[in-house]
PDB file of C-alpha atoms in Angstrom:
ATOM      1  CA  MET A1444     209.028  97.291 200.962  1.00  0.00           C
ATOM      2  CA  SER A1445     210.209 100.625 199.618  1.00  0.00           C
ATOM      3  CA  GLY A1446     213.966 101.158 199.742  1.00  0.00           C
ATOM      4  CA  GLN A1447     213.616 104.807 200.744  1.00  0.00           C
ATOM      5  CA  SER A1448     216.101 106.341 203.134  1.00  0.00           C
ATOM      6  CA  LEU A1449     215.213 106.793 206.799  1.00  0.00           C
ATOM      7  CA  LEU A1450     213.799 110.061 208.038  1.00  0.00           C
ATOM      8  CA  VAL A1451     215.889 112.737 209.702  1.00  0.00           C
ATOM      9  CA  PRO A1452     214.645 115.843 211.546  1.00  0.00           C
ATOM     10  CA  GLY A1453     213.914 118.891 209.401  1.00  0.00           C
ATOM     11  CA  LYS A1454     213.714 122.572 210.266  1.00  0.00           C
ATOM     12  CA  ILE A1455     210.731 123.660 212.366  1.00  0.00           C
ATOM     13  CA  SER A1456     209.095 126.925 211.351  1.00  0.00           C
ATOM     14  CA  PRO A1457     208.018 129.615 213.855  1.00  0.00           C
ATOM     15  CA  THR A1458     204.899 129.005 215.934  1.00  0.00           C
ATOM     16  CA  ARG A1459     201.723 129.880 214.058  1.00  0.00           C
ATOM     17  CA  PRO A1460     199.510 132.452 215.786  1.00  0.00           C
ATOM     18  CA  VAL A1461     195.980 131.726 216.976  1.00  0.00           C
ATOM     19  CA  PRO A1462     193.512 134.640 217.061  1.00  0.00           C
ATOM     20  CA  ALA A1463     193.167 136.025 220.572  1.00  0.00           C
ATOM     21  CA  ALA A1464     189.388 135.583 220.499  1.00  0.00           C
ATOM     22  CA  ILE A1465     189.696 131.777 220.316  1.00  0.00           C
ATOM     23  CA  PRO A1466     189.632 130.217 223.823  1.00  0.00           C
ATOM     24  CA  ARG A1467     192.737 128.186 224.745  1.00  0.00           C
ATOM     25  CA  PRO A1468     192.835 124.881 226.631  1.00  0.00           C
ATOM     26  CA  GLU A1469     194.017 125.383 230.221  1.00  0.00           C
ATOM     27  CA  TYR A1470     197.391 123.741 229.544  1.00  0.00           C
ATOM     28  CA  VAL A1471     198.608 126.285 226.976  1.00  0.00           C
ATOM     29  CA  GLY A1472     201.621 128.102 228.401  1.00  0.00           C
ATOM     30  CA  LYS A1473     202.123 125.474 231.111  1.00  0.00           C
ATOM     31  CA  ASP A1474     204.541 122.547 231.336  1.00  0.00           C
ATOM     32  CA  ALA A1475     201.726 120.029 231.723  1.00  0.00           C
ATOM     33  CA  PRO A1476     197.930 119.925 231.866  1.00  0.00           C
ATOM     34  CA  THR A1477     196.039 119.935 235.144  1.00  0.00           C
ATOM     35  CA  PRO A1478     195.106 116.295 235.948  1.00  0.00           C
ATOM     36  CA  TYR A1479     191.508 115.480 235.059  1.00  0.00           C
ATOM     37  CA  THR A1480     189.315 114.545 238.019  1.00  0.00           C
ATOM     38  CA  GLY A1481     185.890 114.500 236.377  1.00  0.00           C
ATOM     39  CA  PRO A1482     183.800 111.548 235.176  1.00  0.00           C
ATOM     40  CA  GLU A1483     184.515 109.408 232.109  1.00  0.00           C
ATOM     41  CA  VAL A1484     180.764 109.339 231.391  1.00  0.00           C
ATOM     42  CA  GLN A1485     179.640 112.623 229.830  1.00  0.00           C
ATOM     43  CA  ASP A1486     176.238 114.287 229.753  1.00  0.00           C
ATOM     44  CA  SER A1487     174.347 114.853 226.508  1.00  0.00           C
ATOM     45  CA  GLU A1488     175.307 118.536 226.322  1.00  0.00           C
ATOM     46  CA  THR A1489     179.030 117.736 226.553  1.00  0.00           C
ATOM     47  CA  ILE A1490     178.668 115.014 223.922  1.00  0.00           C
ATOM     48  CA  GLU A1491     176.972 117.448 221.566  1.00  0.00           C
ATOM     49  CA  ARG A1492     179.848 119.900 221.979  1.00  0.00           C
ATOM     50  CA  MET A1493     182.273 117.030 221.294  1.00  0.00           C
ATOM     51  CA  ARG A1494     180.429 116.302 218.047  1.00  0.00           C
ATOM     52  CA  ILE A1495     181.247 119.846 216.941  1.00  0.00           C
ATOM     53  CA  ALA A1496     184.905 119.555 217.982  1.00  0.00           C
ATOM     54  CA  GLY A1497     185.181 116.137 216.352  1.00  0.00           C
ATOM     55  CA  ARG A1498     183.670 117.319 213.088  1.00  0.00           C
ATOM     56  CA  ILE A1499     186.053 120.286 212.870  1.00  0.00           C
ATOM     57  CA  ALA A1500     189.047 118.032 213.595  1.00  0.00           C
ATOM     58  CA  ALA A1501     187.953 115.564 210.924  1.00  0.00           C
ATOM     59  CA  GLN A1502     187.398 118.315 208.361  1.00  0.00           C
ATOM     60  CA  ALA A1503     190.752 119.941 209.150  1.00  0.00           C
ATOM     61  CA  MET A1504     192.515 116.607 208.679  1.00  0.00           C
ATOM     62  CA  GLU A1505     190.657 116.061 205.413  1.00  0.00           C
ATOM     63  CA  GLU A1506     191.681 119.499 204.118  1.00  0.00           C
ATOM     64  CA  ALA A1507     195.353 118.920 204.995  1.00  0.00           C
ATOM     65  CA  ALA A1508     195.282 115.454 203.428  1.00  0.00           C
ATOM     66  CA  LYS A1509     194.182 116.920 200.085  1.00  0.00           C
ATOM     67  CA  LEU A1510     197.691 118.371 199.765  1.00  0.00           C
ATOM     68  CA  ILE A1511     199.550 115.095 200.299  1.00  0.00           C
ATOM     69  CA  ALA A1512     201.765 114.631 197.239  1.00  0.00           C
ATOM     70  CA  PRO A1513     205.472 114.292 196.461  1.00  0.00           C
ATOM     71  CA  GLY A1514     207.237 117.632 196.978  1.00  0.00           C
ATOM     72  CA  VAL A1515     204.930 118.997 199.687  1.00  0.00           C
ATOM     73  CA  THR A1516     206.376 119.661 203.159  1.00  0.00           C
ATOM     74  CA  THR A1517     204.793 118.408 206.363  1.00  0.00           C
ATOM     75  CA  ASP A1518     204.890 122.026 207.573  1.00  0.00           C
ATOM     76  CA  GLU A1519     202.536 122.968 204.736  1.00  0.00           C
ATOM     77  CA  LEU A1520     200.086 120.268 205.889  1.00  0.00           C
ATOM     78  CA  ASP A1521     200.262 121.771 209.364  1.00  0.00           C
ATOM     79  CA  ARG A1522     199.530 125.241 207.994  1.00  0.00           C
ATOM     80  CA  VAL A1523     196.374 124.089 206.245  1.00  0.00           C
ATOM     81  CA  ALA A1524     194.984 122.284 209.304  1.00  0.00           C
ATOM     82  CA  HIS A1525     195.935 125.174 211.583  1.00  0.00           C
ATOM     83  CA  GLU A1526     194.183 127.759 209.433  1.00  0.00           C
ATOM     84  CA  PHE A1527     191.091 125.586 209.004  1.00  0.00           C
ATOM     85  CA  MET A1528     190.654 125.111 212.755  1.00  0.00           C
ATOM     86  CA  CYS A1529     191.220 128.781 213.510  1.00  0.00           C
ATOM     87  CA  ASP A1530     188.810 129.817 210.742  1.00  0.00           C
ATOM     88  CA  HIS A1531     186.156 127.663 212.420  1.00  0.00           C
ATOM     89  CA  GLY A1532     186.775 129.090 215.891  1.00  0.00           C
ATOM     90  CA  ALA A1533     188.692 126.071 217.190  1.00  0.00           C
ATOM     91  CA  TYR A1534     192.090 125.906 218.859  1.00  0.00           C
ATOM     92  CA  PRO A1535     194.546 123.225 217.569  1.00  0.00           C
ATOM     93  CA  SER A1536     194.809 121.043 220.687  1.00  0.00           C
ATOM     94  CA  THR A1537     198.383 119.873 220.091  1.00  0.00           C
ATOM     95  CA  LEU A1538     199.745 123.428 219.843  1.00  0.00           C
ATOM     96  CA  GLY A1539     201.422 124.053 223.197  1.00  0.00           C
ATOM     97  CA  TYR A1540     200.410 120.725 224.707  1.00  0.00           C
ATOM     98  CA  ARG A1541     203.412 119.860 226.911  1.00  0.00           C
ATOM     99  CA  GLY A1542     205.398 122.160 224.653  1.00  0.00           C
ATOM    100  CA  PHE A1543     204.493 120.547 221.313  1.00  0.00           C
ATOM    101  CA  PRO A1544     205.208 123.245 218.719  1.00  0.00           C
ATOM    102  CA  LYS A1545     202.702 122.506 215.947  1.00  0.00           C
ATOM    103  CA  SER A1546     198.994 122.123 215.219  1.00  0.00           C
ATOM    104  CA  LEU A1547     199.029 118.501 214.069  1.00  0.00           C
ATOM    105  CA  CYS A1548     201.313 115.480 214.243  1.00  0.00           C
ATOM    106  CA  SER A1549     202.765 114.250 210.930  1.00  0.00           C
ATOM    107  CA  SER A1550     204.244 110.757 211.189  1.00  0.00           C
ATOM    108  CA  LEU A1551     205.839 109.295 208.072  1.00  0.00           C
ATOM    109  CA  ASN A1552     206.899 105.724 207.304  1.00  0.00           C
ATOM    110  CA  GLU A1553     208.817 104.429 210.376  1.00  0.00           C
ATOM    111  CA  VAL A1554     207.420 107.127 212.698  1.00  0.00           C
ATOM    112  CA  ILE A1555     204.852 105.517 214.999  1.00  0.00           C
ATOM    113  CA  CYS A1556     203.391 108.760 216.324  1.00  0.00           C
ATOM    114  CA  HIS A1557     203.979 112.382 217.413  1.00  0.00           C
ATOM    115  CA  GLY A1558     206.076 113.461 214.435  1.00  0.00           C
ATOM    116  CA  ILE A1559     206.583 117.230 214.339  1.00  0.00           C
ATOM    117  CA  PRO A1560     205.720 119.001 211.060  1.00  0.00           C
ATOM    118  CA  ASP A1561     208.812 120.651 209.607  1.00  0.00           C
ATOM    119  CA  SER A1562     210.692 121.182 206.363  1.00  0.00           C
ATOM    120  CA  THR A1563     210.592 117.443 205.537  1.00  0.00           C
ATOM    121  CA  VAL A1564     209.478 116.980 201.928  1.00  0.00           C
ATOM    122  CA  LEU A1565     207.083 114.146 201.112  1.00  0.00           C
ATOM    123  CA  GLN A1566     208.514 111.560 198.739  1.00  0.00           C
ATOM    124  CA  ASP A1567     206.808 109.324 196.215  1.00  0.00           C
ATOM    125  CA  GLY A1568     205.999 106.080 198.057  1.00  0.00           C
ATOM    126  CA  ASP A1569     205.699 107.548 201.570  1.00  0.00           C
ATOM    127  CA  ILE A1570     202.886 106.711 203.941  1.00  0.00           C
ATOM    128  CA  VAL A1571     201.783 109.743 205.929  1.00  0.00           C
ATOM    129  CA  ASN A1572     199.840 109.786 209.191  1.00  0.00           C
ATOM    130  CA  LEU A1573     198.097 113.017 210.157  1.00  0.00           C
ATOM    131  CA  ASP A1574     196.826 113.355 213.736  1.00  0.00           C
ATOM    132  CA  VAL A1575     194.524 116.346 214.276  1.00  0.00           C
ATOM    133  CA  THR A1576     192.692 117.433 217.440  1.00  0.00           C
ATOM    134  CA  ALA A1577     190.405 120.457 217.757  1.00  0.00           C
ATOM    135  CA  TYR A1578     189.354 122.276 220.944  1.00  0.00           C
ATOM    136  CA  ILE A1579     186.147 124.299 220.904  1.00  0.00           C
ATOM    137  CA  HIS A1580     183.333 124.994 223.382  1.00  0.00           C
ATOM    138  CA  GLY A1581     185.553 123.589 226.136  1.00  0.00           C
ATOM    139  CA  VAL A1582     186.021 120.089 224.696  1.00  0.00           C
ATOM    140  CA  HIS A1583     188.351 118.191 222.348  1.00  0.00           C
ATOM    141  CA  GLY A1584     187.821 116.000 219.271  1.00  0.00           C
ATOM    142  CA  ASP A1585     190.766 113.809 218.211  1.00  0.00           C
ATOM    143  CA  ASN A1586     191.333 111.770 215.037  1.00  0.00           C
ATOM    144  CA  ASN A1587     194.062 110.521 212.759  1.00  0.00           C
ATOM    145  CA  ALA A1588     194.520 108.567 209.542  1.00  0.00           C
ATOM    146  CA  THR A1589     197.341 107.268 207.375  1.00  0.00           C
ATOM    147  CA  TYR A1590     197.473 108.318 203.719  1.00  0.00           C
ATOM    148  CA  LEU A1591     199.374 107.112 200.665  1.00  0.00           C
ATOM    149  CA  CYS A1592     201.723 109.528 198.891  1.00  0.00           C
ATOM    150  CA  GLY A1593     202.146 108.735 195.236  1.00  0.00           C
ATOM    151  CA  ASP A1594     202.994 105.177 194.201  1.00  0.00           C
ATOM    152  CA  VAL A1595     203.182 103.161 197.429  1.00  0.00           C
ATOM    153  CA  ASP A1596     204.495  99.585 197.535  1.00  0.00           C
ATOM    154  CA  GLU A1597     202.034  96.764 198.130  1.00  0.00           C
ATOM    155  CA  GLU A1598     203.332  95.799 201.570  1.00  0.00           C
ATOM    156  CA  SER A1599     202.852  99.333 202.873  1.00  0.00           C
ATOM    157  CA  ARG A1600     199.480  99.726 201.177  1.00  0.00           C
ATOM    158  CA  LEU A1601     198.191  96.559 202.820  1.00  0.00           C
ATOM    159  CA  LEU A1602     199.512  97.680 206.209  1.00  0.00           C
ATOM    160  CA  VAL A1603     197.525 100.908 205.895  1.00  0.00           C
ATOM    161  CA  GLU A1604     194.379  99.122 204.706  1.00  0.00           C
ATOM    162  CA  ARG A1605     194.530  96.549 207.499  1.00  0.00           C
ATOM    163  CA  THR A1606     195.216  99.128 210.198  1.00  0.00           C
ATOM    164  CA  ARG A1607     192.056 100.955 209.142  1.00  0.00           C
ATOM    165  CA  GLU A1608     190.192  97.657 209.311  1.00  0.00           C
ATOM    166  CA  ALA A1609     191.600  96.977 212.791  1.00  0.00           C
ATOM    167  CA  LEU A1610     190.102 100.266 213.975  1.00  0.00           C
ATOM    168  CA  ASN A1611     186.744  99.452 212.375  1.00  0.00           C
ATOM    169  CA  ARG A1612     186.637  96.041 214.040  1.00  0.00           C
ATOM    170  CA  ALA A1613     187.560  97.526 217.412  1.00  0.00           C
ATOM    171  CA  ILE A1614     184.773 100.099 217.172  1.00  0.00           C
ATOM    172  CA  LYS A1615     182.262  97.359 216.422  1.00  0.00           C
ATOM    173  CA  ALA A1616     183.419  95.480 219.537  1.00  0.00           C
ATOM    174  CA  VAL A1617     182.493  98.358 221.875  1.00  0.00           C
ATOM    175  CA  ARG A1618     179.422  97.456 223.944  1.00  0.00           C
ATOM    176  CA  PRO A1619     178.194  98.584 227.354  1.00  0.00           C
ATOM    177  CA  GLY A1620     178.999  95.937 229.946  1.00  0.00           C
ATOM    178  CA  ARG A1621     182.141  94.723 228.228  1.00  0.00           C
ATOM    179  CA  GLN A1622     185.580  95.542 229.593  1.00  0.00           C
ATOM    180  CA  ILE A1623     187.809  98.060 227.831  1.00  0.00           C
ATOM    181  CA  ASN A1624     190.340  95.309 227.040  1.00  0.00           C
ATOM    182  CA  ILE A1625     187.977  93.831 224.431  1.00  0.00           C
ATOM    183  CA  ILE A1626     189.250  96.592 222.153  1.00  0.00           C
ATOM    184  CA  GLY A1627     192.887  95.483 222.307  1.00  0.00           C
ATOM    185  CA  ARG A1628     191.914  91.815 222.094  1.00  0.00           C
ATOM    186  CA  VAL A1629     190.105  92.390 218.806  1.00  0.00           C
ATOM    187  CA  ILE A1630     192.932  94.514 217.350  1.00  0.00           C
ATOM    188  CA  GLU A1631     195.740  92.159 218.318  1.00  0.00           C
ATOM    189  CA  SER A1632     193.971  89.019 217.142  1.00  0.00           C
ATOM    190  CA  TYR A1633     193.388  90.643 213.745  1.00  0.00           C
ATOM    191  CA  ALA A1634     196.939  92.021 213.465  1.00  0.00           C
ATOM    192  CA  LYS A1635     198.450  88.627 214.301  1.00  0.00           C
ATOM    193  CA  ARG A1636     196.932  87.166 211.134  1.00  0.00           C
ATOM    194  CA  PHE A1637     199.452  89.183 209.151  1.00  0.00           C
ATOM    195  CA  GLY A1638     202.408  89.029 211.512  1.00  0.00           C
ATOM    196  CA  TYR A1639     202.145  92.722 212.405  1.00  0.00           C
ATOM    197  CA  GLY A1640     203.459  94.219 215.603  1.00  0.00           C
ATOM    198  CA  VAL A1641     200.949  96.034 217.823  1.00  0.00           C
ATOM    199  CA  VAL A1642     202.361  99.077 219.625  1.00  0.00           C
ATOM    200  CA  ARG A1643     201.873  98.855 223.402  1.00  0.00           C
ATOM    201  CA  ASP A1644     203.355 101.974 224.953  1.00  0.00           C
ATOM    202  CA  PHE A1645     201.097 104.456 223.145  1.00  0.00           C
ATOM    203  CA  THR A1646     197.389 103.940 223.602  1.00  0.00           C
ATOM    204  CA  GLY A1647     193.917 105.305 223.138  1.00  0.00           C
ATOM    205  CA  HIS A1648     192.639 107.541 225.899  1.00  0.00           C
ATOM    206  CA  GLY A1649     189.664 109.152 227.554  1.00  0.00           C
ATOM    207  CA  ILE A1650     188.829 112.536 226.088  1.00  0.00           C
ATOM    208  CA  ASN A1651     186.303 115.257 226.928  1.00  0.00           C
ATOM    209  CA  SER A1652     187.138 118.662 228.440  1.00  0.00           C
ATOM    210  CA  SER A1653     190.537 117.022 228.978  1.00  0.00           C
ATOM    211  CA  PHE A1654     192.731 116.107 225.997  1.00  0.00           C
ATOM    212  CA  HIS A1655     193.809 112.948 227.885  1.00  0.00           C
ATOM    213  CA  SER A1656     191.583 112.161 230.837  1.00  0.00           C
ATOM    214  CA  GLY A1657     193.632 109.329 232.352  1.00  0.00           C
ATOM    215  CA  LEU A1658     191.506 106.473 230.995  1.00  0.00           C
ATOM    216  CA  ILE A1659     193.776 104.110 229.045  1.00  0.00           C
ATOM    217  CA  VAL A1660     192.556 102.167 226.004  1.00  0.00           C
ATOM    218  CA  PRO A1661     195.225  99.557 225.118  1.00  0.00           C
ATOM    219  CA  HIS A1662     195.381  98.181 221.584  1.00  0.00           C
ATOM    220  CA  TYR A1663     196.839  94.829 222.621  1.00  0.00           C
ATOM    221  CA  ASP A1664     195.224  92.055 224.647  1.00  0.00           C
ATOM    222  CA  SER A1665     195.762  93.282 228.198  1.00  0.00           C
ATOM    223  CA  PRO A1666     194.190  91.375 231.130  1.00  0.00           C
ATOM    224  CA  HIS A1667     195.023  94.313 233.416  1.00  0.00           C
ATOM    225  CA  HIS A1668     192.731  96.886 231.793  1.00  0.00           C
ATOM    226  CA  THR A1669     189.342  95.850 233.102  1.00  0.00           C
ATOM    227  CA  THR A1670     187.389  99.126 233.194  1.00  0.00           C
ATOM    228  CA  ASP A1671     183.736  98.482 232.381  1.00  0.00           C
ATOM    229  CA  ILE A1672     182.451 100.206 229.249  1.00  0.00           C
ATOM    230  CA  LYS A1673     179.436 102.381 230.073  1.00  0.00           C
ATOM    231  CA  PRO A1674     177.016 104.454 227.982  1.00  0.00           C
ATOM    232  CA  GLY A1675     178.200 108.047 227.736  1.00  0.00           C
ATOM    233  CA  MET A1676     181.917 107.247 228.050  1.00  0.00           C
ATOM    234  CA  THR A1677     184.030 109.157 225.522  1.00  0.00           C
ATOM    235  CA  PHE A1678     187.438 107.894 224.420  1.00  0.00           C
ATOM    236  CA  THR A1679     189.685 107.310 221.425  1.00  0.00           C
ATOM    237  CA  ILE A1680     190.701 104.086 219.746  1.00  0.00           C
ATOM    238  CA  GLU A1681     193.885 104.509 217.679  1.00  0.00           C
ATOM    239  CA  PRO A1682     195.689 101.252 216.788  1.00  0.00           C
ATOM    240  CA  MET A1683     199.322 101.491 215.666  1.00  0.00           C
ATOM    241  CA  LEU A1684     200.440  98.446 213.671  1.00  0.00           C
ATOM    242  CA  THR A1685     203.961  97.776 212.436  1.00  0.00           C
ATOM    243  CA  LEU A1686     205.630  95.604 209.803  1.00  0.00           C
ATOM    244  CA  GLY A1687     208.095  94.425 212.455  1.00  0.00           C
ATOM    245  CA  THR A1688     208.684  95.013 216.138  1.00  0.00           C
ATOM    246  CA  TYR A1689     206.450  97.132 218.360  1.00  0.00           C
ATOM    247  CA  GLU A1690     209.525  98.340 220.261  1.00  0.00           C
ATOM    248  CA  TYR A1691     210.576 101.907 219.599  1.00  0.00           C
ATOM    249  CA  ASP A1692     213.190 104.636 219.879  1.00  0.00           C
ATOM    250  CA  MET A1693     212.559 108.337 220.434  1.00  0.00           C
ATOM    251  CA  TRP A1694     214.297 111.195 218.679  1.00  0.00           C
ATOM    252  CA  GLU A1695     216.120 113.850 220.661  1.00  0.00           C
ATOM    253  CA  ASP A1696     213.144 116.198 220.197  1.00  0.00           C
ATOM    254  CA  GLY A1697     211.354 114.185 222.898  1.00  0.00           C
ATOM    255  CA  TRP A1698     208.330 113.596 220.664  1.00  0.00           C
ATOM    256  CA  THR A1699     209.076 111.668 217.483  1.00  0.00           C
ATOM    257  CA  VAL A1700     208.657 107.924 218.106  1.00  0.00           C
ATOM    258  CA  VAL A1701     210.147 105.527 215.522  1.00  0.00           C
ATOM    259  CA  THR A1702     210.113 101.742 215.270  1.00  0.00           C
ATOM    260  CA  LYS A1703     213.295 100.239 216.682  1.00  0.00           C
ATOM    261  CA  ASP A1704     213.839  98.206 213.511  1.00  0.00           C
ATOM    262  CA  ARG A1705     212.848 101.248 211.363  1.00  0.00           C
ATOM    263  CA  LYS A1706     210.162  99.261 209.577  1.00  0.00           C
ATOM    264  CA  ARG A1707     207.000 101.013 208.579  1.00  0.00           C
ATOM    265  CA  THR A1708     203.976 101.603 210.772  1.00  0.00           C
ATOM    266  CA  ALA A1709     200.424 102.879 210.286  1.00  0.00           C
ATOM    267  CA  GLN A1710     197.730 104.293 212.563  1.00  0.00           C
ATOM    268  CA  PHE A1711     194.044 105.286 212.470  1.00  0.00           C
ATOM    269  CA  GLU A1712     191.962 106.977 215.171  1.00  0.00           C
ATOM    270  CA  HIS A1713     188.447 108.091 216.005  1.00  0.00           C
ATOM    271  CA  THR A1714     186.887 109.701 219.058  1.00  0.00           C
ATOM    272  CA  LEU A1715     183.832 107.726 220.199  1.00  0.00           C
ATOM    273  CA  VAL A1716     180.924 107.976 222.583  1.00  0.00           C
ATOM    274  CA  VAL A1717     179.468 104.752 223.938  1.00  0.00           C
ATOM    275  CA  THR A1718     175.745 104.370 223.231  1.00  0.00           C
ATOM    276  CA  GLU A1719     173.228 101.951 224.712  1.00  0.00           C
ATOM    277  CA  THR A1720     173.977  99.458 221.933  1.00  0.00           C
ATOM    278  CA  GLY A1721     177.521 100.196 220.742  1.00  0.00           C
ATOM    279  CA  ALA A1722     179.550 103.265 219.812  1.00  0.00           C
ATOM    280  CA  GLU A1723     178.995 106.454 217.824  1.00  0.00           C
ATOM    281  CA  ILE A1724     181.934 108.024 215.994  1.00  0.00           C
ATOM    282  CA  LEU A1725     182.249 111.708 216.877  1.00  0.00           C
ATOM    283  CA  THR A1726     185.054 112.503 214.411  1.00  0.00           C
ATOM    284  CA  LEU A1727     183.244 112.376 211.091  1.00  0.00           C
ATOM    285  CA  ALA A1728     183.803 115.056 208.466  1.00  0.00           C
TER     286      ALA A1728
END
């Protein structure tokens, strides 16, 4: 694997403004969101609005990813996604969520998730996860992907490729009548082929008018998560695979999660709606 030095926190730029005309999620300006008490199964009108939110989130992530190259800062990636969402009438869901200061999460190399965009400069050989969520018409669309920066070593490249495949296999396993733990069973069995760790403490989640509805979608084989999958349910699948342990440490910022052994990790995510025969991806650019 690459012999690059470990990440350290950079300088965070001032909060980017959102035009006043763009509606905010209810949690903005509060310490925490109001707990969701609605259904996990959504009506067709809500699902259609989620298609719009998901498409904007996917396009914003795609636009930011075009800039990934050695010498670019993660703050610049955040700027591009922020401006894209605002230009399309969407609010960046992460901005102000439990105090998060930016409009996407940028998680490099050993960062599992929730990295804060800052003055960190991308290096040749990095792997870069971007996690983008858009809020529009009262609903959220959430997706992420891991990208290669420059000349990436083979071990890291394969980790990224196989994490994407783990997500694809998990999506194909979604069927009405199955339990939600089929998702983690499929991911973990695939990851074990390569000796990868599967992160347990950060999961997929229900999503709709709430960023995180309370529904938990584990990515490991969990006998305790037995919720029945039903048509109309909307949730994310977002496996996080590691080259070593799934155990983690958290930086003092209270957000940035890194592998305890500081080995690399990759993640991919889509927002889905369960159909009568499987699952439809709502976060397609």
